[in-house]
Backbone as numpy.savetxt, mean C-alpha at the origin, in Angstrom:
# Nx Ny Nz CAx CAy CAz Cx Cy Cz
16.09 -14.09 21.41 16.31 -14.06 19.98 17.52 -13.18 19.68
18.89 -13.73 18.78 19.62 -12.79 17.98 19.11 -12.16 17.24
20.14 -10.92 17.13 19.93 -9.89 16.67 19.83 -10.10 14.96
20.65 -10.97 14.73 20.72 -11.61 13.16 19.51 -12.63 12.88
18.97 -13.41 14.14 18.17 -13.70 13.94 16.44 -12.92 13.45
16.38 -12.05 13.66 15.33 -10.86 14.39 15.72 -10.13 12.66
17.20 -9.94 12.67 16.92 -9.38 10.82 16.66 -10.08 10.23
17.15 -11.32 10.11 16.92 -12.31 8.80 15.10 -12.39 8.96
14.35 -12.31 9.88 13.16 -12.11 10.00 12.48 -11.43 9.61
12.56 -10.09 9.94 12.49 -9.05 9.60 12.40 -8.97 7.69
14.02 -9.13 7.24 14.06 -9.34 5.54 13.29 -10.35 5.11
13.14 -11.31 5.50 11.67 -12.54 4.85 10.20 -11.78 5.39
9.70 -11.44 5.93 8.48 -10.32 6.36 8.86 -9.09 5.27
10.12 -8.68 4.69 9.65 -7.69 3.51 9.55 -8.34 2.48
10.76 -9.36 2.36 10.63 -10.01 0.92 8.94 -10.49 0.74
8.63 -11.18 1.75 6.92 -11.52 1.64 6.26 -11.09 1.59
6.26 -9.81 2.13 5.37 -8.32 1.65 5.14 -8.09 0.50
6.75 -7.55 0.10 6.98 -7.48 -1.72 6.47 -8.57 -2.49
6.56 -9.67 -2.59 6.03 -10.73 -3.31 4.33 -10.36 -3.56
3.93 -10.50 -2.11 2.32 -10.11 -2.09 2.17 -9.00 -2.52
2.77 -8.14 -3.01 2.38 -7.19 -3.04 2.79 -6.67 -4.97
3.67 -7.65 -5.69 3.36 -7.82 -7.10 1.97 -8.14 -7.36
1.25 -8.81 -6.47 -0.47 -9.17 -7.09 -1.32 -8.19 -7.32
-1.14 -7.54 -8.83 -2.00 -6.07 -8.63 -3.84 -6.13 -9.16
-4.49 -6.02 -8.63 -5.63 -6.54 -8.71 -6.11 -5.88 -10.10
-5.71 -4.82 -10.55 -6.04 -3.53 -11.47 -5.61 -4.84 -12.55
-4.84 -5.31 -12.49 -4.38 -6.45 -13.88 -5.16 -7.26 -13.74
-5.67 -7.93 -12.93 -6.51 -9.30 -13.03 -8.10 -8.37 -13.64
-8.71 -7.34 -13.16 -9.96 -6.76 -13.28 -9.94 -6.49 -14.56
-8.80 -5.80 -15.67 -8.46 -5.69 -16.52 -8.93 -6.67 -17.89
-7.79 -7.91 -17.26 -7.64 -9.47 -17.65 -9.46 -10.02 -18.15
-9.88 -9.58 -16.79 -11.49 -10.40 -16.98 -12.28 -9.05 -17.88
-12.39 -7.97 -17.99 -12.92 -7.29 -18.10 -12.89 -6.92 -19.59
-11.23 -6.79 -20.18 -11.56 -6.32 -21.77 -10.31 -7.79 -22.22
-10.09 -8.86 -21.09 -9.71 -9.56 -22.07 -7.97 -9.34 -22.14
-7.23 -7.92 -21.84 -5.91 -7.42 -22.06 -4.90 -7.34 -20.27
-4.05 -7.14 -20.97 -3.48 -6.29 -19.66 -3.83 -4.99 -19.12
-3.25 -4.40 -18.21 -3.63 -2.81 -17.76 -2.85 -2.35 -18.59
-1.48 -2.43 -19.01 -0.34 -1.91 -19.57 -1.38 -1.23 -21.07
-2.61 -1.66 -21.76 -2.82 -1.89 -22.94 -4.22 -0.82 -22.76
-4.41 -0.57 -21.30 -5.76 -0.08 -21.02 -5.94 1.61 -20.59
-6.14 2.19 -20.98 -5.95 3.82 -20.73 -4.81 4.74 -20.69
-4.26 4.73 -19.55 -2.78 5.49 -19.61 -2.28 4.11 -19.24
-2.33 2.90 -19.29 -1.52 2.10 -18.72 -1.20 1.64 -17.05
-1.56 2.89 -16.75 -1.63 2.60 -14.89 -2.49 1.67 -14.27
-1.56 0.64 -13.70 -2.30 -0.09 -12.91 -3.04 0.66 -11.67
-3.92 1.51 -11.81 -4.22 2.61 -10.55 -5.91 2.58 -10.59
-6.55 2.43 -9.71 -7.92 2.97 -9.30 -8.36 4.04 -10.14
-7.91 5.28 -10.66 -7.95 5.50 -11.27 -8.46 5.52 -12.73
-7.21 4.51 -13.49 -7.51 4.19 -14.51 -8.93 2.81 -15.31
-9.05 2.23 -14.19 -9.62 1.18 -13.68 -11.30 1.90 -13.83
-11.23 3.04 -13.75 -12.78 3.57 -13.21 -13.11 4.13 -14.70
-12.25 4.86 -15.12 -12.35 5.90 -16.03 -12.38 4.94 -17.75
-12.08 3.52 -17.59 -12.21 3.27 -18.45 -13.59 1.68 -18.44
-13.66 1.47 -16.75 -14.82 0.23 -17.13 -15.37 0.84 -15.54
-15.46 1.62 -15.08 -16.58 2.42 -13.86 -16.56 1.83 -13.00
-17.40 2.39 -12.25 -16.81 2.39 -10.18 -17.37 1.04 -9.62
-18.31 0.21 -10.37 -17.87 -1.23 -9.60 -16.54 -1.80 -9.65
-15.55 -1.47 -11.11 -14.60 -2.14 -11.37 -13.62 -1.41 -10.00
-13.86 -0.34 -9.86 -12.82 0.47 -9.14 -13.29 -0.44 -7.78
-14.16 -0.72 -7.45 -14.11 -1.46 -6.11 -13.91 -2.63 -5.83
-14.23 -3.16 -7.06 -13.35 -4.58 -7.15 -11.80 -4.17 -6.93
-10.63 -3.29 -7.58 -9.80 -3.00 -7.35 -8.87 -3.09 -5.79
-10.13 -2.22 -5.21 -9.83 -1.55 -3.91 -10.03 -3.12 -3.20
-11.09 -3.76 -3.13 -11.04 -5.09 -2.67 -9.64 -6.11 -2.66
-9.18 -5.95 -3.75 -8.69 -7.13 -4.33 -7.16 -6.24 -3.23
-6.85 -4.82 -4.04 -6.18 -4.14 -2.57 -5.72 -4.54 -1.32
-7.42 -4.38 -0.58 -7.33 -4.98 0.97 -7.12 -6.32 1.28
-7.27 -7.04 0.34 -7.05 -8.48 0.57 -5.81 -8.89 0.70
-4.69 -8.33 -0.51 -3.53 -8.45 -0.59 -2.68 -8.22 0.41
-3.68 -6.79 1.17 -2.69 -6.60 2.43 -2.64 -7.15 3.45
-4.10 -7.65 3.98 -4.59 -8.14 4.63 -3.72 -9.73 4.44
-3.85 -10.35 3.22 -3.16 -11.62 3.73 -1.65 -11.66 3.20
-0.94 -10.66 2.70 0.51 -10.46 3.12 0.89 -10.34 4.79
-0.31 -9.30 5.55 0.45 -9.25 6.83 -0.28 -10.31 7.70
-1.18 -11.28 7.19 -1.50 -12.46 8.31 0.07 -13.49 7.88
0.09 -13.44 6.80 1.45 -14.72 6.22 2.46 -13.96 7.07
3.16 -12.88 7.12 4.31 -12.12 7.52 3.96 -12.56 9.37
2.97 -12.57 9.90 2.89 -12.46 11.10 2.50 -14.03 11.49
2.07 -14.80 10.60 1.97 -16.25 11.07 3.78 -17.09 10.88
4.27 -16.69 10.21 5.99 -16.41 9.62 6.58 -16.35 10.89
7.35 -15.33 10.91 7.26 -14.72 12.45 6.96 -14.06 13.72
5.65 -14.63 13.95 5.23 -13.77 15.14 5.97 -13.89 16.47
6.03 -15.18 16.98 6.55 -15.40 17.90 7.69 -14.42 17.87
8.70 -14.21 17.32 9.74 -14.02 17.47 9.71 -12.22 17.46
9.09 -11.50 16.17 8.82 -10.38 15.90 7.80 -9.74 16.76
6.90 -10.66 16.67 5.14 -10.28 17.34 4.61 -9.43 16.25
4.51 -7.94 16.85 3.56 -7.25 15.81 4.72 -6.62 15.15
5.50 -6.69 15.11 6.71 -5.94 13.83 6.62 -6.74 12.75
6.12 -8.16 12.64 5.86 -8.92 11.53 4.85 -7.91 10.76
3.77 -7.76 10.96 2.97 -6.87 10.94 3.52 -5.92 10.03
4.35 -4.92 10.42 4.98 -3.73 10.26 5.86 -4.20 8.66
6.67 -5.27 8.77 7.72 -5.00 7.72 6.84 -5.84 7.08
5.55 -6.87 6.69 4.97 -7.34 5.67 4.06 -6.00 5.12
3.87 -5.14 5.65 2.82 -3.99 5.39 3.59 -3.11 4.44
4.63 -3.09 4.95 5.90 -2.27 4.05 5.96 -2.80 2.87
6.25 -4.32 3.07 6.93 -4.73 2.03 5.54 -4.72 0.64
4.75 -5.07 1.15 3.62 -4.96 -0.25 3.55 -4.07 -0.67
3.64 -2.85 0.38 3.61 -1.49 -0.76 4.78 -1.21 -1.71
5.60 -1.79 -1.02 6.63 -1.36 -2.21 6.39 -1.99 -3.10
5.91 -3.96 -3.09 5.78 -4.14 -4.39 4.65 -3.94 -5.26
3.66 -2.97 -4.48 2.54 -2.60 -5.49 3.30 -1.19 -5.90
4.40 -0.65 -5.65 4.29 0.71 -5.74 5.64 0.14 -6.69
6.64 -0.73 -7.08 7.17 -1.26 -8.14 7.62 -2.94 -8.00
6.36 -3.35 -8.78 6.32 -4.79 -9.26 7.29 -4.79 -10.21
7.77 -6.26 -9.78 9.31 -6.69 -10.77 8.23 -6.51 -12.38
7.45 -6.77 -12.91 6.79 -7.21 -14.08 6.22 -6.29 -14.61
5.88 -4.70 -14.29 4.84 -4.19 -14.69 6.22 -2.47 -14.89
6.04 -2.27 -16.30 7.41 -1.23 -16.35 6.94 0.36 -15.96
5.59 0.42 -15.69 5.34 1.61 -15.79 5.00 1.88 -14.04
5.60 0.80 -13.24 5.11 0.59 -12.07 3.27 0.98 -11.31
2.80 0.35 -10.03 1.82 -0.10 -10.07 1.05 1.14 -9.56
-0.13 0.71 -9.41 -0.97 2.53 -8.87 -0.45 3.03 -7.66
-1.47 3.85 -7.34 -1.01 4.30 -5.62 -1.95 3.23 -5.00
-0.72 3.10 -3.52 -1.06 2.09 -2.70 -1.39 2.87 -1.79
-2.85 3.51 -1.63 -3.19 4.64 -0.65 -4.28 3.40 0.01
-4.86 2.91 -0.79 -5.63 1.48 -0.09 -4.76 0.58 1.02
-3.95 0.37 0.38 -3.17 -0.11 0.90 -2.15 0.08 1.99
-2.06 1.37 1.96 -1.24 1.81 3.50 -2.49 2.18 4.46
-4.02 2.50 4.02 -4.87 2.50 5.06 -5.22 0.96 5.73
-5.20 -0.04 4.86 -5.53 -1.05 5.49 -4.07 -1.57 6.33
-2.81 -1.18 5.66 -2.10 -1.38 6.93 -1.59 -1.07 8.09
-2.19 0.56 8.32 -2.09 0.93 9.48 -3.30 0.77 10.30
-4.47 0.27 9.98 -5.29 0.17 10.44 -5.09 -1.43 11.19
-4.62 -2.28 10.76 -3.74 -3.67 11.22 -2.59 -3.44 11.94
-2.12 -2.49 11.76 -0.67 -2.29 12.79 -1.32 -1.96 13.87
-1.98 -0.27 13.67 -2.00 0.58 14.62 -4.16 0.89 14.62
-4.74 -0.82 15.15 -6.46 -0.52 14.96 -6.70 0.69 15.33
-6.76 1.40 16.57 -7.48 2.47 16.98 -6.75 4.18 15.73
-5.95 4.10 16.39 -5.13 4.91 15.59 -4.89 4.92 14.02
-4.38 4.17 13.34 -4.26 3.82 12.24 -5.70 4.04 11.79
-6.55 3.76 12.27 -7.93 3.97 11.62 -8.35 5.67 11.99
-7.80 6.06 12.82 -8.10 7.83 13.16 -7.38 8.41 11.81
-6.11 8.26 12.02 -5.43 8.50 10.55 -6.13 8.79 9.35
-6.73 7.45 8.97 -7.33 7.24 8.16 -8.71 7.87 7.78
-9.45 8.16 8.78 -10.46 9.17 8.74 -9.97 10.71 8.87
-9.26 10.93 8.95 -8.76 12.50 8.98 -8.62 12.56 7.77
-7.63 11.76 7.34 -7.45 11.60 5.60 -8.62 11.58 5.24
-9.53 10.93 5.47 -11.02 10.75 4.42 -11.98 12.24 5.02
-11.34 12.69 5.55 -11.99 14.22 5.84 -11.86 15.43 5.11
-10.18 15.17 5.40 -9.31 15.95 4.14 -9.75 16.11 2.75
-9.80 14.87 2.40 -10.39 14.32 1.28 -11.37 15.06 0.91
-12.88 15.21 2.04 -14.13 15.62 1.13 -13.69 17.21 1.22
-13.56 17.43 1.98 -13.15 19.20 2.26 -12.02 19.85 1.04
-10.84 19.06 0.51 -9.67 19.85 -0.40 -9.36 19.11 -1.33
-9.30 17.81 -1.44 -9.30 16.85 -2.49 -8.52 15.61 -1.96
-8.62 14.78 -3.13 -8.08 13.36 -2.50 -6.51 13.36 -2.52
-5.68 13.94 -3.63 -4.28 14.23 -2.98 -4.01 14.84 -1.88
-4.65 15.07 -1.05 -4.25 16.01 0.03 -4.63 15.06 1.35
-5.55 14.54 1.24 -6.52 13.48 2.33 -5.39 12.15 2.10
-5.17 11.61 0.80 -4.02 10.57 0.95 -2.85 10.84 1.42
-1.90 11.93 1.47 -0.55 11.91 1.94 -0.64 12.56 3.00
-1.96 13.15 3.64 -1.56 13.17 5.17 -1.89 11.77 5.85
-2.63 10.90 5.55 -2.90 9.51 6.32 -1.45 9.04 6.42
-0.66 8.96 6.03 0.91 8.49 6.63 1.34 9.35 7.41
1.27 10.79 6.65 2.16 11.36 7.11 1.69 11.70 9.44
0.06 11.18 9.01 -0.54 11.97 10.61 -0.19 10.31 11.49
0.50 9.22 10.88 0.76 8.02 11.27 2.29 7.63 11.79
3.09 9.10 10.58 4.19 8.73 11.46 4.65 8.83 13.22
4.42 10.18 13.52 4.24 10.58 15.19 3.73 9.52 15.93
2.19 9.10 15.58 1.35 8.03 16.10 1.90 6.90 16.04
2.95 6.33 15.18 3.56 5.23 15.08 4.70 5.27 16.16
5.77 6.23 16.11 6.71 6.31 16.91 6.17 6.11 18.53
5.50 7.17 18.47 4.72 6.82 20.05 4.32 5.82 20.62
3.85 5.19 19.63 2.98 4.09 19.83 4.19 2.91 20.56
4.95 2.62 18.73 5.51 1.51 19.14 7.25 1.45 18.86
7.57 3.37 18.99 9.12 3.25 19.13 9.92 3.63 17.35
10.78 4.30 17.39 11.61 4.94 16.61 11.30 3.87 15.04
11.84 2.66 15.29 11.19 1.74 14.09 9.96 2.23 13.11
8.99 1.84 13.96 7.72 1.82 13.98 7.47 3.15 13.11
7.76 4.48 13.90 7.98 5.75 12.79 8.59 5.54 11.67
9.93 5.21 11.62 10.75 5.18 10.29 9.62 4.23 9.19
8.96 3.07 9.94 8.51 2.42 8.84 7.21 3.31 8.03
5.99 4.39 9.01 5.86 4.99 8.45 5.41 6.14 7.52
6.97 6.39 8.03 7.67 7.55 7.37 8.27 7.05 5.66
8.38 5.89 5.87 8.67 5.44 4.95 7.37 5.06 3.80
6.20 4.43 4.18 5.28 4.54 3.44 4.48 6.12 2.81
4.88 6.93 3.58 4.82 8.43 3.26 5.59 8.61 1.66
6.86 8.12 2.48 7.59 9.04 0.89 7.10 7.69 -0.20
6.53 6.93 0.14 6.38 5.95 -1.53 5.34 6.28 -2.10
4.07 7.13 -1.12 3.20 7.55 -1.38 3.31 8.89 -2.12
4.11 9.76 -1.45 4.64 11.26 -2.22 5.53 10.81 -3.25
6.01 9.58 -3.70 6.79 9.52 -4.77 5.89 8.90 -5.96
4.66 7.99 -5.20 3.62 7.95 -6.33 3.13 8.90 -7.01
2.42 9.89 -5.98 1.63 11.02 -6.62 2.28 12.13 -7.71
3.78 12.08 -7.02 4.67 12.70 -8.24 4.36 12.12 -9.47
5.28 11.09 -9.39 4.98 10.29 -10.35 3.75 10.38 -11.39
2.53 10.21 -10.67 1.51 10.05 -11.58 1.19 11.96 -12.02
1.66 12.53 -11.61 1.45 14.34 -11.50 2.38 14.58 -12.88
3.63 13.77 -12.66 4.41 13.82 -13.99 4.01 13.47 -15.56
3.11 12.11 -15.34 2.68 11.51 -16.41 1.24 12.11 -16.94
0.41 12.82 -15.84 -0.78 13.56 -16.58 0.33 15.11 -17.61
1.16 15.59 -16.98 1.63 16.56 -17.34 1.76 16.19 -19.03
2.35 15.00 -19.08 4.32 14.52 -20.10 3.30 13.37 -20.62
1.81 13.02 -20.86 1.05 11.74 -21.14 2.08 10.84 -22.79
């Protein structure tokens, strides 16, 4: 495989990510639920969050569902796309690419919740054994200091584990779901402040 071949791959596995990853479930739960958009529903955040606090924690798990699904079949499409050619890096840049577009959908101005669902279910598909250790450290973190603290180490204890695993890439990618995650929580840290 060229090397141009292998990017142009690569960029259709994010663009397809991103696409899948405009489907924010917090709008459809919304939609059925009071009838509106999210934009119209609490602070507006398409986020787990807001989702709970205004129609309660079945809705929030419908959320989280609708979440794993998205990721789940962004990175089977990204890896049925190009596997052959990528293998499991299909994997890698469809996992990317949804978070970014849950973390800013072309359609939604106040951009979408945190994709903390969403980077656990995709490192847990990249990296099963690992990616899922991650992920329980984070959910450890979690009961012990709080849930901002348990979410941005699950990337951050994935980058090392990624590089190792499967090479300098593999880290950068993420390292990269780290900072979209630390740029969410800002984000939403800004808007409780500045409502």
């Amino acid at each position: 495989m060229s090397l141009e071949y292998g990017t142009l791959l690569s960029l259709l596995c994010l663009a397809a990510g991103y696409a899948f990853g405009n489907f924010l479930a917090a709008e459809v739960v919304a939609r059925c639920l009071a009838g509106t958009g999210i934009r119209n529903i609490g602070n507006g955040r398409a986020s787990m969050d807001n989702i709970k606090k205004n129609f309660g924690k079945n809705a929030m798990f419908a959320v989280a569902a609708g979440d794993i699904l998205t990721t789940v079949l962004a990175c089977w499409f990204c890896y049925r796309l190009a596997a052959p050619e990528l293998e499991h890096t299909a994997i890698l840049y469809g996992g990317i690419g949804v978070i970014a577009g849950h973390t800013w959908p072309v359609w939604l101005r106040h951009g979408g919740g945190r994709a903390t669902v969403m980077v656990c279910t995709w490192l847990i598909l990249y990296l099963p054994v690992t990616g899922l250790l991650c992920c329980l450290a984070g959910a450890v973190v979690t009961a012990g200091i709080g849930a901002t603290w348990g979410c941005l180490l699950i990337p951050c204890l994935a980058v090392p584990v990624a590089w190792l695993q499967f090479g300098m890439q593999s880290g950068l990618a993420a390292f990269a779901a780290a900072i979209l995650l630390f740029w969410q929580y800002r984000k939403d840290k800004a808007c409780r402040k500045n409502p």
